[in-house]
Amino acid sequence: MNLFAGTIQQLEQGLQYSSIKQKVIANNVANVDTPGYKSKGVSFQKMLQSEIQMSSNAIHKTDPRHFDLSVSGQSVSVSKRPYSVRENGNGVDMDKEMADLATNQIYYNSLIERISGKFGSLNSVIKGGPQ
Amino acid sequence: MSMFNAMNTTASALTAQRLRMDVISSNMANVDTTRATFENGEWQPYKRKSVVLKPEGEQFSSFLNIAMNRKGNAGEGVTVSRIIEDNETPGELLYDPEHPDANAEGYVELPNVDPLREMVDLMSATRSYEANVTVFNANKSMMMQALQIGRS
């Protein structure tokens, strides 16, 4: 029996995505006054695909005709959004960056919460229930 | 070490915005300075200065690394590439024959600093600084949360 059952790895992938996202937001906000700078984003789709692929080996199928969730996964990619909202060619939308920041923070904290919960239950199993 | 890089990114922006504020302060302080530089035997008024910002980590080597590793580049913040003087905009001419720097017709050239414009720039720099402080605090709290992993 696999003790960790892949959950922790998946949460770790999520944390990795979230910290890269944080870095990208920090960079976008840092360059809010740089002429010609274009806002960057992290594509979650590709991240999600790689996560699905990780879990596809263990996915539970009730019928052999069910589709596999095997999608070709890629690592996290940072993409540029080539539009600009201001006269000097700068494409950073501050409202969007701040909203993204809040979302990312909550997402990160929830992942931390879950990973702690996982360790907590493992701990509980090891100790054999509440003392 | 991705998270610490995010802090460096924000720190570079704080430095750059702080420098912008310093340059604006210098412009405002010299709003009446008529003797900034001595050129060709006469005094020249102060010229308005402004900073040129440039994204860090957008050099050729970064792009080559991206192409080779097929990985994204989050960027490394912002840097002040140089401070430029505004020699294009003419300064206001004030009629004051008593002034020691007045020309033959009695006009004194004042610095080309517009206090209104400087105030607008200052507001912009302050807001950007505050936004970066917000990002820094968010980042810090995320790192503190990460330290809580495994503490029940």
Coordinates of C-alpha atoms in Angstrom, one line a residue:
Chain A
M1 CA 0.0 0.0 0.0
N2 CA 1.2 3.4 -0.9
L3 CA 1.3 5.6 2.2
F4 CA 1.1 8.9 0.4
A5 CA -1.1 7.8 -2.6
G6 CA 0.0 10.7 -4.8
T7 CA -2.0 13.3 -3.0
I8 CA 1.0 15.1 -1.5
Q9 CA 2.7 15.2 -4.9
Q10 CA -0.4 16.7 -6.5
L11 CA -0.7 19.3 -3.8
E12 CA 3.0 20.0 -4.2
Q13 CA 2.4 20.6 -8.0
G14 CA -0.4 23.0 -7.1
L15 CA 1.9 24.9 -4.7
Q16 CA 4.6 25.1 -7.4
Y17 CA 2.1 26.6 -9.8
S18 CA 0.9 29.0 -7.1
S19 CA 4.4 30.2 -6.3
I20 CA 5.3 30.7 -9.9
K21 CA 2.0 32.6 -10.3
Q22 CA 3.0 34.7 -7.3
K23 CA 6.4 35.5 -8.9
V24 CA 4.7 36.5 -12.2
I25 CA 2.2 38.8 -10.4
A26 CA 5.1 40.4 -8.5
N27 CA 6.9 41.0 -11.7
N28 CA 3.9 42.5 -13.4
V29 CA 3.2 44.8 -10.5
A30 CA 7.0 45.7 -10.4
N31 CA 6.8 46.8 -14.1
V32 CA 3.6 48.8 -13.8
D33 CA 5.5 52.0 -14.9
T34 CA 7.8 50.4 -17.5
P35 CA 7.0 51.7 -21.0
G36 CA 6.3 48.9 -23.5
Y37 CA 6.1 46.1 -20.8
K38 CA 3.5 43.5 -21.6
S39 CA 1.7 41.6 -18.8
K40 CA 2.6 38.0 -18.3
G41 CA 0.5 35.1 -17.1
V42 CA 0.9 31.4 -16.1
S43 CA -1.2 29.0 -18.1
F44 CA -3.1 26.9 -15.6
Q45 CA -4.5 24.7 -18.4
K46 CA -1.1 23.1 -19.0
M47 CA -0.5 22.7 -15.3
L48 CA -3.9 21.1 -14.9
Q49 CA -3.2 18.7 -17.7
S50 CA 0.1 17.5 -16.2
E51 CA -1.7 17.0 -12.9
I52 CA -4.4 15.0 -14.6
Q53 CA -1.8 12.9 -16.3
M54 CA -0.1 12.2 -12.9
S55 CA -3.2 10.9 -11.5
S56 CA -4.5 9.1 -14.6
N57 CA -2.6 5.9 -13.7
A58 CA -4.6 5.7 -10.5
I59 CA -7.9 6.9 -11.8
H60 CA -10.9 4.8 -10.9
K61 CA -13.0 3.4 -13.8
T62 CA -16.3 1.7 -13.3
D63 CA -16.5 0.6 -17.0
P64 CA -13.7 -0.4 -19.3
R65 CA -15.2 1.8 -22.0
H66 CA -14.7 5.0 -20.0
F67 CA -12.2 7.4 -21.5
D68 CA -8.7 7.7 -20.1
L69 CA -7.7 11.1 -18.8
S70 CA -4.4 10.9 -20.5
V71 CA -3.5 14.4 -21.9
S72 CA 0.0 15.3 -23.0
G73 CA 1.2 17.3 -20.1
Q74 CA 3.7 20.2 -20.0
S75 CA 5.5 22.0 -17.3
V76 CA 4.4 25.4 -16.2
S77 CA 4.7 28.0 -18.9
V78 CA 4.7 31.7 -18.7
S79 CA 2.9 33.4 -21.5
K80 CA 2.7 37.1 -22.5
R81 CA -0.5 38.9 -23.0
P82 CA 0.3 41.1 -25.9
Y83 CA -2.3 43.9 -25.5
S84 CA -1.8 47.2 -23.8
V85 CA -4.1 49.4 -21.9
R86 CA -2.1 52.6 -21.7
E87 CA -0.5 55.2 -23.9
N88 CA 3.1 54.2 -23.2
G89 CA 2.5 50.6 -24.4
N90 CA 2.4 49.2 -20.9
G91 CA -0.1 46.3 -20.6
V92 CA -0.3 45.8 -16.8
D93 CA -3.9 46.1 -15.5
M94 CA -3.5 46.8 -11.9
D95 CA -7.0 45.8 -10.9
K96 CA -6.6 42.5 -12.5
E97 CA -3.2 41.9 -10.9
M98 CA -4.5 42.7 -7.4
A99 CA -7.5 40.4 -7.9
D100 CA -5.1 37.7 -9.1
L101 CA -2.9 38.3 -6.1
A102 CA -5.8 37.8 -3.7
T103 CA -7.1 34.7 -5.5
N104 CA -3.6 33.2 -5.6
Q105 CA -3.1 33.8 -1.9
I106 CA -6.3 32.1 -1.0
Y107 CA -5.5 29.2 -3.4
Y108 CA -2.1 28.8 -1.8
N109 CA -3.4 28.9 1.7
S110 CA -6.0 26.3 0.9
L111 CA -3.4 24.0 -0.5
I112 CA -1.3 24.5 2.6
E113 CA -4.4 23.7 4.7
R114 CA -5.0 20.5 2.7
I115 CA -1.4 19.4 2.9
S116 CA -1.4 20.0 6.6
G117 CA -4.6 18.0 6.9
K118 CA -3.0 15.1 5.0
F119 CA -0.1 15.1 7.3
G120 CA -2.4 15.4 10.3
S121 CA -4.4 12.3 9.3
L122 CA -1.2 10.3 8.6
N123 CA 0.0 11.3 12.0
S124 CA -3.3 10.2 13.5
V125 CA -2.9 6.8 11.8
I126 CA 0.6 6.4 13.0
K127 CA -0.3 7.2 16.6
G128 CA -3.4 5.1 16.4
G129 CA -6.0 7.7 17.0
P130 CA -6.3 10.4 19.7
Q131 CA -4.3 9.9 22.7
Chain B
M1 CA 13.7 29.3 -4.3
S2 CA 11.0 30.7 -6.4
M3 CA 9.3 32.5 -3.5
F4 CA 12.5 34.4 -2.5
N5 CA 12.9 35.5 -6.1
A6 CA 9.4 37.0 -6.0
M7 CA 10.6 39.1 -3.0
N8 CA 13.7 40.3 -4.9
T9 CA 11.4 41.2 -7.8
T10 CA 9.3 43.4 -5.5
A11 CA 12.3 44.8 -3.8
S12 CA 13.7 46.0 -7.1
A13 CA 10.4 47.7 -7.8
L14 CA 10.4 49.4 -4.4
T15 CA 14.0 50.7 -5.1
A16 CA 13.0 52.0 -8.5
Q17 CA 9.9 53.8 -7.3
R18 CA 11.8 55.3 -4.4
L19 CA 14.4 56.6 -6.9
R20 CA 11.5 58.1 -9.0
M21 CA 10.3 59.9 -5.8
D22 CA 13.9 61.2 -5.2
V23 CA 14.1 62.5 -8.7
I24 CA 10.7 64.2 -8.4
S25 CA 11.8 65.8 -5.1
S26 CA 14.9 67.1 -6.8
N27 CA 12.8 68.6 -9.6
M28 CA 10.5 70.2 -7.1
A29 CA 13.4 71.5 -5.0
N30 CA 15.0 73.1 -8.0
V31 CA 11.9 74.7 -9.4
D32 CA 13.5 78.2 -9.3
T33 CA 17.2 77.2 -9.8
T34 CA 18.6 79.3 -12.5
R35 CA 22.3 78.4 -11.9
A36 CA 22.5 74.6 -12.4
T37 CA 25.4 74.3 -14.9
F38 CA 27.9 76.7 -16.2
E39 CA 28.2 76.4 -20.0
N40 CA 29.9 78.6 -22.6
G41 CA 30.4 81.4 -20.1
E42 CA 26.8 81.6 -18.9
W43 CA 24.7 79.9 -16.3
Q44 CA 22.0 77.5 -17.5
P45 CA 18.8 76.8 -15.6
Y46 CA 18.1 73.4 -14.0
K47 CA 16.6 70.9 -16.4
R48 CA 13.8 68.6 -15.5
K49 CA 15.1 65.0 -14.8
S50 CA 13.1 61.8 -15.2
V51 CA 14.0 58.1 -14.8
V52 CA 13.9 55.4 -17.5
L53 CA 12.6 52.1 -16.3
K54 CA 13.4 48.8 -18.0
P55 CA 12.3 45.3 -17.2
E56 CA 15.0 43.0 -15.7
G57 CA 15.5 39.5 -17.0
E58 CA 14.4 40.4 -20.6
Q59 CA 17.9 40.1 -22.0
F60 CA 18.9 37.8 -24.8
S61 CA 20.4 35.3 -22.4
S62 CA 17.1 34.9 -20.6
F63 CA 15.3 34.2 -23.9
L64 CA 18.0 31.7 -25.0
N65 CA 17.5 29.9 -21.7
I66 CA 13.8 29.8 -22.2
A67 CA 14.2 28.4 -25.7
M68 CA 16.6 25.7 -24.5
N69 CA 14.7 24.6 -21.4
R70 CA 11.2 25.3 -22.9
K71 CA 10.4 26.8 -19.5
G72 CA 8.6 30.0 -18.8
N73 CA 10.4 33.1 -17.6
A74 CA 8.7 35.0 -14.9
G75 CA 11.1 37.9 -15.1
E76 CA 13.3 39.4 -12.4
G77 CA 11.7 42.7 -11.7
V78 CA 12.5 46.2 -12.9
T79 CA 15.6 48.3 -13.0
V80 CA 16.3 52.0 -13.7
S81 CA 18.4 52.0 -16.8
R82 CA 19.2 55.8 -16.7
I83 CA 18.2 59.2 -15.6
I84 CA 17.5 61.6 -18.5
E85 CA 17.4 65.4 -18.6
D86 CA 14.6 67.1 -20.5
N87 CA 16.4 69.5 -22.8
E88 CA 13.6 69.7 -25.3
T89 CA 10.9 71.6 -23.3
P90 CA 11.8 75.3 -23.2
G91 CA 11.8 76.9 -19.8
E92 CA 9.5 79.8 -19.1
L93 CA 11.0 83.3 -19.7
L94 CA 10.4 85.8 -16.9
Y95 CA 10.9 89.5 -17.4
D96 CA 13.2 90.6 -14.5
P97 CA 16.0 92.9 -15.5
E98 CA 17.2 93.1 -11.9
H99 CA 18.0 89.4 -11.8
P100 CA 21.8 88.6 -12.0
D101 CA 21.1 85.9 -14.7
A102 CA 18.9 88.1 -16.9
N103 CA 19.9 88.2 -20.6
A104 CA 20.5 91.4 -22.6
E105 CA 16.7 91.9 -23.1
G106 CA 16.1 91.5 -19.3
Y107 CA 14.5 88.0 -19.5
V108 CA 15.5 85.2 -17.2
E109 CA 15.0 81.6 -18.3
L110 CA 13.4 79.5 -15.5
P111 CA 13.8 75.7 -15.2
N112 CA 11.4 73.7 -17.3
V113 CA 9.8 72.1 -14.2
D114 CA 6.0 72.1 -14.0
P115 CA 5.0 71.5 -10.4
L116 CA 1.6 70.2 -11.4
R117 CA 3.2 67.5 -13.6
E118 CA 5.6 66.6 -10.8
M119 CA 2.8 66.2 -8.4
V120 CA 0.9 63.9 -10.8
D121 CA 4.1 61.8 -11.2
L122 CA 4.6 61.8 -7.4
M123 CA 1.1 60.4 -7.0
S124 CA 1.8 57.7 -9.6
A125 CA 5.0 56.7 -7.9
T126 CA 3.4 56.6 -4.5
R127 CA 0.6 54.4 -5.7
S128 CA 3.0 52.0 -7.5
Y129 CA 5.1 51.8 -4.3
E130 CA 2.0 51.0 -2.2
A131 CA 0.9 48.3 -4.7
N132 CA 4.3 46.7 -4.5
V133 CA 4.2 46.8 -0.7
T134 CA 0.9 45.0 -0.9
V135 CA 2.4 42.3 -3.1
F136 CA 5.4 42.0 -0.7
N137 CA 3.1 41.5 2.3
A138 CA 1.0 38.9 0.4
N139 CA 4.2 37.1 -0.5
K140 CA 5.4 37.2 3.1
S141 CA 2.2 35.8 4.5
M142 CA 2.3 33.0 2.0
M143 CA 5.8 32.1 3.1
M144 CA 4.7 32.1 6.7
Q145 CA 1.9 29.8 5.8
A146 CA 4.3 27.5 4.1
L147 CA 6.2 27.2 7.3
Q148 CA 3.0 25.9 9.0
I149 CA 3.0 22.7 6.9
G150 CA 3.1 19.7 9.3
R151 CA 2.3 21.7 12.4
S152 CA -0.9 20.4 13.7

